[in-house]
Short mmCIF file of C-alpha atoms in Angstrom, two decimals:
data_model
loop_
_atom_site.label_atom_id
_atom_site.label_comp_id
_atom_site.label_asym_id
_atom_site.label_seq_id
_atom_site.Cartn_x
_atom_site.Cartn_y
_atom_site.Cartn_z
CA MET A 1 87.32 -52.93 28.41
CA SER A 2 87.34 -51.02 25.32
CA THR A 3 86.53 -47.26 25.02
CA LEU A 4 84.84 -45.68 21.86
CA LEU A 5 86.25 -42.43 21.06
CA ASN A 6 84.50 -40.06 18.60
CA ARG A 7 86.21 -37.18 17.35
CA ILE A 8 84.51 -34.19 15.65
CA GLY A 9 86.49 -31.48 14.11
CA SER A 10 85.81 -27.89 14.69
CA ALA A 11 85.19 -27.29 10.98
CA ASN A 12 82.16 -29.62 11.19
CA THR A 13 80.86 -27.86 14.21
CA TYR A 14 81.31 -24.52 12.54
CA ASP A 15 79.41 -25.65 9.55
CA SER A 16 76.51 -27.02 11.55
CA ALA A 17 76.19 -23.83 13.39
CA ILE A 18 76.12 -21.76 10.20
CA ARG A 19 73.43 -24.09 8.70
CA ASN A 20 71.30 -23.69 11.84
CA ILE A 21 71.63 -19.94 11.89
CA ALA A 22 70.57 -19.74 8.22
CA ALA A 23 67.54 -21.96 8.84
CA ARG A 24 66.64 -20.06 11.84
CA GLN A 25 67.08 -16.74 9.99
CA SER A 26 64.95 -17.99 6.98
CA ALA A 27 62.00 -19.17 9.29
CA LEU A 28 62.19 -15.90 11.20
CA SER A 29 62.02 -13.93 7.96
CA ASN A 30 58.98 -16.03 6.73
CA LEU A 31 57.18 -15.38 10.03
CA GLN A 32 57.95 -11.75 9.84
CA GLU A 33 56.53 -11.59 6.34
CA ASN A 34 53.49 -13.40 7.55
CA LEU A 35 52.98 -10.82 10.37
CA THR A 36 53.47 -7.80 8.13
CA SER A 37 51.10 -9.18 5.48
CA GLY A 38 48.56 -10.64 7.86
CA LYS A 39 48.34 -13.81 5.72
CA ARG A 40 49.39 -17.34 6.66
CA VAL A 41 49.63 -18.13 2.74
CA VAL A 42 51.73 -15.52 1.19
CA ARG A 43 52.51 -17.56 -2.03
CA PRO A 44 50.88 -20.63 -3.43
CA SER A 45 53.80 -22.82 -2.52
CA ASP A 46 53.09 -22.12 1.25
CA ASP A 47 49.91 -24.18 1.08
CA PRO A 48 48.58 -25.02 -2.49
CA THR A 49 45.22 -26.21 -1.23
CA ALA A 50 44.45 -23.23 0.87
CA ALA A 51 45.74 -20.94 -1.95
CA ALA A 52 43.24 -22.59 -4.34
CA ASN A 53 40.40 -22.16 -2.03
CA ALA A 54 41.29 -18.54 -1.35
CA GLU A 55 41.48 -17.84 -5.03
CA ARG A 56 38.12 -19.54 -5.64
CA ALA A 57 36.52 -17.34 -3.09
CA LEU A 58 38.21 -14.18 -4.44
CA ASN A 59 36.87 -14.96 -7.90
CA ARG A 60 33.25 -15.33 -6.47
CA LEU A 61 33.66 -12.13 -4.50
CA SER A 62 34.72 -10.45 -7.75
CA ARG A 63 31.67 -11.79 -9.67
CA ILE A 64 29.33 -10.66 -6.83
CA ALA A 65 30.79 -7.11 -6.82
CA THR A 66 30.43 -7.04 -10.74
CA ASP A 67 26.77 -8.10 -10.40
CA GLN A 68 26.11 -5.66 -7.70
CA ARG A 69 27.53 -2.74 -9.80
CA ALA A 70 25.09 -3.83 -12.56
CA LEU A 71 22.25 -4.24 -10.12
CA ASP A 72 22.89 -0.71 -8.82
CA ALA A 73 22.72 0.63 -12.40
CA GLN A 74 19.51 -1.30 -13.10
CA SER A 75 18.06 -0.14 -9.74
CA ASN A 76 18.89 3.57 -10.56
CA ALA A 77 17.01 3.22 -13.97
CA ILE A 78 13.98 1.52 -12.46
CA ARG A 79 13.86 3.98 -9.71
CA GLN A 80 13.94 6.81 -12.22
CA ALA A 81 11.15 5.12 -14.19
CA GLU A 82 9.04 4.69 -11.07
CA SER A 83 9.53 8.36 -10.20
CA THR A 84 8.68 9.34 -13.68
CA LEU A 85 5.42 7.22 -13.52
CA GLY A 86 4.67 8.99 -10.29
CA THR A 87 4.98 12.38 -12.02
CA VAL A 88 2.67 11.20 -14.87
CA VAL A 89 0.00 10.31 -12.29
CA ASP A 90 0.37 13.77 -10.62
CA VAL A 91 0.12 15.48 -14.09
CA LEU A 92 -2.90 13.29 -14.94
CA GLN A 93 -4.48 14.33 -11.64
CA LYS A 94 -4.14 17.99 -12.68
CA PHE A 95 -5.53 17.26 -16.08
CA ARG A 96 -8.42 15.49 -14.43
CA GLU A 97 -9.07 18.58 -12.31
CA LEU A 98 -9.08 20.82 -15.21
CA THR A 99 -11.52 18.43 -16.94
CA VAL A 100 -13.86 18.70 -14.08
CA SER A 101 -13.62 22.42 -14.02
CA ALA A 102 -14.53 22.43 -17.76
CA GLY A 103 -17.84 20.85 -17.06
CA ASN A 104 -19.03 23.80 -14.95
CA GLY A 105 -22.19 24.97 -16.65
CA ILE A 106 -21.39 28.65 -16.23
CA ASN A 107 -18.31 28.33 -18.46
CA SER A 108 -18.61 29.94 -21.88
CA ALA A 109 -17.21 28.49 -25.00
CA PHE A 110 -14.23 30.89 -24.79
CA GLU A 111 -13.47 29.74 -21.23
CA ARG A 112 -13.61 26.07 -22.26
CA LYS A 113 -11.17 26.78 -25.10
CA SER A 114 -8.90 28.43 -22.41
CA ILE A 115 -9.08 25.44 -20.27
CA ALA A 116 -8.32 23.18 -23.31
CA MET A 117 -5.15 25.13 -23.98
CA GLU A 118 -3.97 24.58 -20.40
CA MET A 119 -4.85 20.90 -20.76
CA GLN A 120 -2.71 20.80 -24.02
CA GLY A 121 0.27 21.83 -22.05
CA LEU A 122 -0.19 19.01 -19.50
CA ARG A 123 -0.79 16.55 -22.34
CA ASP A 124 2.62 17.52 -23.95
CA GLN A 125 4.33 17.06 -20.64
CA ILE A 126 2.88 13.54 -20.22
CA PHE A 127 3.87 12.61 -23.76
CA SER A 128 7.57 13.88 -22.98
CA LEU A 129 7.70 11.89 -19.70
CA ALA A 130 6.76 8.71 -21.64
CA ASN A 131 9.83 9.13 -23.79
CA THR A 132 12.08 9.98 -21.03
CA THR A 133 15.66 8.43 -21.24
CA ASP A 134 18.15 7.47 -18.48
CA THR A 135 21.67 8.86 -18.00
CA ASN A 136 22.83 6.72 -20.90
CA GLY A 137 20.19 8.08 -23.31
CA LEU A 138 18.16 4.93 -23.33
CA PRO A 139 14.40 5.00 -22.96
CA LEU A 140 13.07 4.06 -19.56
CA PHE A 141 9.81 2.65 -21.04
CA SER A 142 11.23 0.56 -24.00
CA ALA A 143 9.79 -2.72 -22.75
CA LEU A 144 11.58 -5.59 -24.47
CA GLY A 145 13.30 -3.16 -26.89
CA SER A 146 12.29 -0.10 -28.83
CA ALA A 147 13.31 2.95 -30.87
CA LEU A 148 15.06 5.77 -29.04
CA GLN A 149 11.56 7.39 -28.96
CA PRO A 150 9.30 4.59 -28.03
CA PHE A 151 5.92 6.51 -28.52
CA VAL A 152 5.26 8.41 -31.69
CA GLY A 153 2.24 10.46 -32.71
CA PRO A 154 -0.25 11.84 -33.52
CA VAL A 155 -0.62 10.72 -36.98
CA SER A 156 -3.79 11.15 -39.27
CA THR A 157 -4.21 7.49 -39.76
CA ALA A 158 -5.42 5.02 -37.25
CA PRO A 159 -4.01 4.37 -34.79
CA ASP A 160 -3.08 7.92 -33.89
CA TYR A 161 -0.31 6.85 -31.44
CA SER A 162 1.77 3.77 -31.59
CA PHE A 163 4.58 2.03 -29.58
CA LYS A 164 7.65 1.56 -31.65
CA GLY A 165 8.93 -1.53 -29.87
CA LEU A 166 8.33 -4.97 -28.61
CA PRO A 167 5.75 -4.89 -25.74
CA GLY A 168 6.46 -6.98 -22.64
CA GLN A 169 8.45 -6.92 -19.40
CA ALA A 170 11.79 -8.64 -19.23
CA ALA A 171 12.12 -11.25 -16.40
CA SER A 172 14.45 -10.83 -13.33
CA ASN A 173 16.82 -13.43 -12.36
CA ASP A 174 18.69 -14.36 -9.15
CA VAL A 175 21.14 -11.51 -9.34
CA SER A 176 19.60 -8.82 -11.66
CA ILE A 177 16.46 -6.98 -12.65
CA PRO A 178 15.32 -5.35 -16.01
CA PHE A 179 16.83 -2.02 -17.04
CA THR A 180 13.48 -0.79 -18.40
CA VAL A 181 9.69 -0.83 -17.74
CA ASP A 182 6.88 -1.93 -20.15
CA GLY A 183 5.70 1.36 -21.43
CA ASP A 184 3.21 -0.31 -23.74
CA ALA A 185 1.34 -1.61 -20.73
CA ALA A 186 1.54 1.80 -19.02
CA PHE A 187 0.44 4.13 -21.94
CA MET A 188 -1.17 2.03 -24.62
CA LEU A 189 -4.69 0.75 -24.31
CA GLN A 190 -6.38 -2.39 -25.58
CA THR A 191 -10.01 -2.76 -26.40
CA SER A 192 -10.19 -6.27 -24.84
CA ARG A 193 -8.47 -5.40 -21.74
CA ASP A 194 -9.43 -1.83 -21.13
CA GLY A 195 -12.33 -1.19 -23.18
CA VAL A 196 -11.65 2.50 -23.64
CA PHE A 197 -13.95 4.11 -26.19
CA ASN A 198 -14.85 7.75 -26.74
CA VAL A 199 -18.52 8.52 -27.42
CA GLN A 200 -19.02 11.84 -29.44
CA LEU A 201 -22.49 13.42 -30.09
CA GLY A 202 -23.01 14.15 -33.82
CA ILE A 203 -23.52 17.68 -35.15
CA GLY A 204 -26.93 18.95 -34.16
CA THR A 205 -27.34 16.34 -31.45
CA SER A 206 -28.10 18.78 -28.46
CA THR A 207 -30.46 16.97 -26.10
CA LEU A 208 -28.88 13.53 -25.70
CA LYS A 209 -26.07 12.37 -23.46
CA THR A 210 -24.56 8.99 -23.03
CA ASP A 211 -22.63 7.19 -20.36
CA ALA A 212 -19.49 5.26 -20.65
CA VAL A 213 -19.03 2.29 -23.02
CA VAL A 214 -18.95 -1.08 -21.41
CA VAL A 215 -17.20 -3.98 -23.25
CA LYS A 216 -19.14 -7.11 -22.53
CA ASP A 217 -17.75 -9.49 -25.11
CA PRO A 218 -14.44 -8.58 -26.83
CA ALA A 219 -14.78 -11.58 -29.23
CA GLN A 220 -17.75 -9.71 -30.90
CA LEU A 221 -15.77 -6.66 -31.75
CA THR A 222 -13.29 -6.10 -34.58
CA PRO A 223 -10.06 -4.57 -32.96
CA GLY A 224 -9.60 -1.01 -34.04
CA SER A 225 -13.06 -0.51 -35.51
CA SER A 226 -15.19 2.52 -34.74
CA TYR A 227 -18.98 2.72 -35.11
CA ALA A 228 -21.41 5.42 -36.19
CA ILE A 229 -25.05 5.15 -34.85
CA SER A 230 -27.40 7.10 -36.84
CA ASN A 231 -31.15 7.28 -37.65
CA ILE A 232 -31.93 6.97 -34.04
CA SER A 233 -35.75 6.86 -34.03
CA PRO A 234 -37.86 8.58 -31.39
CA PRO A 235 -39.20 6.11 -28.88
CA VAL A 236 -41.97 3.76 -30.27
CA VAL A 237 -44.51 2.32 -27.86
CA ASP A 238 -45.22 -1.28 -27.94
CA PRO A 239 -48.90 -1.57 -27.24
CA ILE A 240 -48.68 -5.28 -26.41
CA ALA A 241 -45.66 -5.25 -24.07
CA GLY A 242 -46.57 -1.79 -22.69
CA THR A 243 -42.98 -0.70 -23.08
CA SER A 244 -40.96 1.51 -25.56
CA TYR A 245 -37.99 0.85 -27.78
CA VAL A 246 -35.97 2.78 -30.40
CA THR A 247 -34.44 1.73 -33.59
CA TYR A 248 -31.10 2.75 -35.05
CA ASP A 249 -28.44 2.02 -37.76
CA VAL A 250 -24.91 0.94 -37.03
CA LYS A 251 -22.10 1.60 -39.52
CA GLU A 252 -18.65 0.14 -38.84
CA THR A 253 -15.41 1.83 -40.00
CA LEU A 254 -12.45 -0.58 -39.90
CA ALA A 255 -9.04 0.23 -38.30
CA ASN A 256 -7.47 0.79 -41.65
CA GLY A 257 -10.20 3.39 -42.62
CA LEU A 258 -12.13 1.20 -44.97
CA PRO A 259 -15.85 0.88 -44.51
CA GLY A 260 -17.12 -2.14 -42.84
CA ALA A 261 -20.60 -3.74 -42.69
CA THR A 262 -23.71 -1.78 -41.92
CA LEU A 263 -26.60 -2.90 -39.70
CA SER A 264 -29.73 -1.19 -40.56
CA THR A 265 -32.89 -0.81 -38.36
CA GLN A 266 -31.64 -2.62 -35.18
CA ARG A 267 -34.04 -2.52 -32.43
CA GLY A 268 -32.77 -1.54 -28.98
CA PRO A 269 -33.88 -3.25 -25.69
CA ASP A 270 -37.17 -2.29 -24.33
CA TYR A 271 -37.15 0.23 -21.44
CA PRO A 272 -40.00 1.17 -19.02
CA SER A 273 -41.04 4.60 -20.23
CA ILE A 274 -40.42 7.22 -22.83
CA GLY A 275 -37.51 9.38 -21.70
CA GLY A 276 -35.72 6.64 -19.82
CA THR A 277 -32.35 5.14 -20.23
CA ILE A 278 -31.87 3.45 -23.74
CA ALA A 279 -29.36 0.82 -24.14
CA ILE A 280 -27.41 0.81 -27.50
CA ASN A 281 -25.89 -2.64 -28.17
CA ILE A 282 -23.24 -3.30 -30.78
CA SER A 283 -22.11 -6.73 -31.90
CA ASN A 284 -19.77 -7.92 -34.55
CA VAL A 285 -21.24 -5.99 -37.45
CA ALA A 286 -19.02 -8.10 -39.96
CA THR A 287 -21.70 -10.74 -39.32
CA PRO A 288 -25.00 -8.96 -40.01
CA VAL A 289 -28.04 -10.08 -37.98
CA PRO A 290 -31.58 -10.04 -39.30
CA PRO A 291 -33.38 -6.71 -39.20
CA LEU A 292 -36.57 -6.11 -37.28
CA PRO A 293 -38.60 -7.82 -35.99
CA ALA A 294 -35.43 -9.57 -34.56
CA ALA A 295 -35.05 -9.61 -30.80
CA PRO A 296 -32.47 -7.43 -29.22
CA LEU A 297 -28.89 -8.69 -29.03
CA THR A 298 -28.37 -10.85 -25.88
CA THR A 299 -24.54 -10.86 -25.93
CA PRO A 300 -23.42 -7.55 -27.45
CA GLY A 301 -19.82 -6.76 -27.84
CA LEU A 302 -20.12 -3.34 -26.32
CA SER A 303 -23.02 -1.38 -24.80
CA PHE A 304 -23.82 2.09 -23.57
CA ASN A 305 -26.87 4.05 -22.50
CA ILE A 306 -28.40 7.03 -24.02
CA ILE A 307 -29.89 9.53 -21.58
CA GLY A 308 -32.74 11.68 -22.92
CA THR A 309 -35.25 11.35 -25.73
CA PRO A 310 -33.80 11.03 -29.23
CA VAL A 311 -35.15 13.20 -32.01
CA ALA A 312 -34.77 12.89 -35.79
CA GLY A 313 -31.21 13.73 -36.88
CA ASP A 314 -29.41 12.66 -33.68
CA SER A 315 -26.27 10.56 -34.23
CA ILE A 316 -23.54 9.17 -32.13
CA LYS A 317 -19.81 8.18 -32.97
CA VAL A 318 -18.01 5.49 -31.00
CA THR A 319 -14.34 5.48 -31.47
CA PRO A 320 -11.68 3.25 -29.74
CA SER A 321 -8.80 5.07 -27.92
CA PRO A 322 -5.61 3.15 -28.50
CA SER A 323 -3.52 5.03 -25.97
CA LEU A 324 -3.67 7.28 -22.97
CA PHE A 325 -2.46 10.11 -25.23
CA SER A 326 -5.49 9.61 -27.49
CA VAL A 327 -7.75 9.96 -24.44
CA LEU A 328 -6.10 13.24 -23.59
CA ASP A 329 -6.31 14.43 -27.07
CA ASN A 330 -10.02 13.57 -27.36
CA ALA A 331 -10.76 15.48 -24.10
CA ILE A 332 -8.86 18.54 -25.30
CA ARG A 333 -10.67 18.37 -28.72
CA ASP A 334 -14.17 17.78 -27.38
CA ILE A 335 -13.94 20.21 -24.48
CA GLY A 336 -12.33 23.03 -26.55
CA SER A 337 -14.91 22.61 -29.45
CA ALA A 338 -18.01 22.19 -27.29
CA SER A 339 -20.57 24.59 -28.39
CA SER A 340 -23.05 23.96 -25.69
CA SER A 341 -23.05 22.92 -22.06
CA ASN A 342 -24.71 19.62 -23.04
CA SER A 343 -21.76 18.78 -25.38
CA ALA A 344 -19.26 19.91 -22.90
CA SER A 345 -21.03 17.72 -20.19
CA GLN A 346 -20.81 14.75 -22.76
CA ALA A 347 -17.12 15.43 -23.26
CA VAL A 348 -16.21 15.75 -19.72
CA SER A 349 -18.01 12.51 -18.61
CA GLN A 350 -16.23 10.57 -21.30
CA ALA A 351 -13.01 12.10 -20.49
CA LEU A 352 -13.14 11.43 -16.86
CA HIS A 353 -14.15 7.84 -17.30
CA ASN A 354 -11.29 7.17 -19.78
CA ILE A 355 -8.74 9.20 -17.84
CA ASP A 356 -9.40 7.05 -14.72
CA ILE A 357 -8.80 3.91 -16.74
CA GLY A 358 -5.51 5.30 -18.24
CA MET A 359 -4.39 6.38 -14.68
CA SER A 360 -5.11 3.02 -13.31
CA ARG A 361 -2.77 1.51 -16.01
CA VAL A 362 -0.01 3.94 -15.27
CA SER A 363 -0.41 3.24 -11.47
CA ALA A 364 -0.35 -0.61 -12.12
CA VAL A 365 2.88 -0.32 -14.00
CA ARG A 366 4.28 1.95 -11.40
CA GLY A 367 3.40 -0.81 -8.81
CA GLN A 368 5.37 -3.27 -10.97
CA ALA A 369 8.33 -0.90 -11.05
CA GLY A 370 8.09 -0.78 -7.17
CA ASP A 371 8.11 -4.57 -7.03
CA LEU A 372 11.25 -4.66 -9.19
CA LEU A 373 12.95 -2.27 -6.64
CA ASN A 374 11.97 -4.40 -3.70
CA ARG A 375 13.43 -7.46 -5.53
CA ALA A 376 16.60 -5.57 -6.12
CA ASP A 377 16.76 -4.78 -2.40
CA ARG A 378 16.33 -8.56 -1.69
CA ILE A 379 18.98 -9.45 -4.21
CA ALA A 380 21.39 -7.00 -2.74
CA SER A 381 20.72 -8.41 0.74
CA ASN A 382 21.33 -11.97 -0.55
CA GLN A 383 24.48 -10.85 -2.25
CA GLN A 384 25.82 -9.23 0.94
CA GLY A 385 25.19 -12.48 2.85
CA ARG A 386 27.00 -14.53 0.16
CA SER A 387 29.90 -11.93 0.33
CA ILE A 388 30.24 -12.28 4.06
CA GLN A 389 30.30 -16.11 3.69
CA LEU A 390 32.86 -16.06 0.95
CA GLU A 391 35.02 -13.54 2.70
CA ALA A 392 35.02 -15.83 5.76
CA ASP A 393 35.99 -18.83 3.55
CA ARG A 394 38.86 -16.79 2.08
CA SER A 395 39.93 -15.69 5.52
CA ASN A 396 40.03 -19.13 6.86
CA ALA A 397 42.09 -20.40 3.93
CA GLU A 398 44.80 -17.70 3.89
CA ASP A 399 44.69 -15.26 6.84
CA LEU A 400 47.08 -15.43 9.72
CA ASP A 401 46.04 -15.99 13.32
CA VAL A 402 47.84 -12.96 14.60
CA ILE A 403 48.19 -14.23 18.20
CA LYS A 404 49.64 -17.61 17.11
CA GLY A 405 51.77 -15.72 14.52
CA ILE A 406 53.27 -13.42 17.22
CA SER A 407 53.85 -16.43 19.57
CA ASP A 408 55.56 -18.38 16.80
CA PHE A 409 57.73 -15.40 15.93
CA ASN A 410 58.88 -14.83 19.45
CA ASN A 411 59.76 -18.52 19.79
CA GLN A 412 61.49 -18.43 16.49
CA GLN A 413 63.41 -15.13 17.60
CA THR A 414 64.51 -16.85 20.65
CA GLY A 415 65.82 -19.83 18.80
CA TYR A 416 67.62 -17.56 16.36
CA SER A 417 69.23 -15.76 19.30
CA ALA A 418 70.33 -18.99 20.86
CA ALA A 419 71.78 -20.15 17.49
CA LEU A 420 73.77 -16.91 17.25
CA GLN A 421 75.21 -17.39 20.64
CA THR A 422 76.11 -20.93 19.95
CA TYR A 423 77.90 -19.81 16.87
CA ALA A 424 79.88 -17.35 18.85
CA LYS A 425 80.96 -20.01 21.22
CA VAL A 426 81.94 -22.39 18.45
CA GLN A 427 83.86 -19.84 16.52
CA GLN A 428 86.14 -19.33 19.65
CA LEU A 429 87.12 -23.07 19.77
CA SER A 430 90.56 -23.76 18.73
CA LEU A 431 93.44 -26.30 19.69
CA PHE A 432 95.87 -23.48 19.99
CA ASN A 433 93.89 -22.20 23.11
CA TYR A 434 95.09 -25.18 24.99
CA ILE A 435 98.71 -25.19 24.03
CA SER A 436 100.69 -23.33 26.58
#
């Protein structure tokens, strides 16, 4: 029976113990680094796939943070614009209250001029608010782009005020809202959309008044044209129909100041009795219609009513108001220059009607600004949810399970301690210990 004898030298045992200690020490050091950093993947070589996933999540988190900073800046600008429009509405309300007080029949011409001066201060404040800039010096109401001062005026030529920019409202997307609000929609008026006209009584017209202009068919009107109604006849009784009617001439002035066509001897619609409400209808005067005995216009471009009985020499001027500032200027001029309570009453009624239209435009755009702020809140909420999800993805890819890490560290520390003790025993082995 043969016996297999294996002989292992002490040097080999020593080398094996050293390698074991080094491996244990390296593993213990790695675990200690994981515990102190709180990460399972400290460097890409630890887990290339997890490192790539974590880097992708970090890049997306950085993009969300950048988008959120931009959204905060946009929200601040829109919030300032919404607040400014709220201030404009408040100032317009004060302007309206002064307009109402100017219509008091006991006011003298001097008192009306004093009220007009106070109204001028409010008008200047509104014009300044319309050109407000943000903290970067950019206009809040520049729409799709404008000069540093979007609204300019008044000028002597028509239109008296203009918007120096590109009207419209920039669209929002999934992560941002516009920086600016459409000031053109807030402060500029359009004949086809708003139908704002100022009706002035001619010099010497002291017994008539009119109501507000109603636009019935914008296609019948030339944009920017004003109209002068003259030669208004006293009511003529139609013996056959048993009603009354008036005749009048209409002269158009184009937006560029050039004279347009003239319609002579137009017959107004019949009304029941002398002294009633007389409807004045104006169509596209660039296409003259036959004079009397033509029937009244059935589809006029605009219409308004005369209250009172016209006399020889009465005249009326109808002028479009291209902006809210034009409405305010007309009110200040007509109230301040009113020589009688009748003309003051005419100026006040026209101003109140047109101010209400302008205020509704400002309030509508303010509502749009509020919608943008609500959208910004929804975007921020969505971005926060995405950030939480991406942070969870990054944590799952690279963060350390602390409980498991401490357990592995303790186990590795125990193994390292055992390797040191084994090395100490191996180091003591020598053949000379057994030679007596």
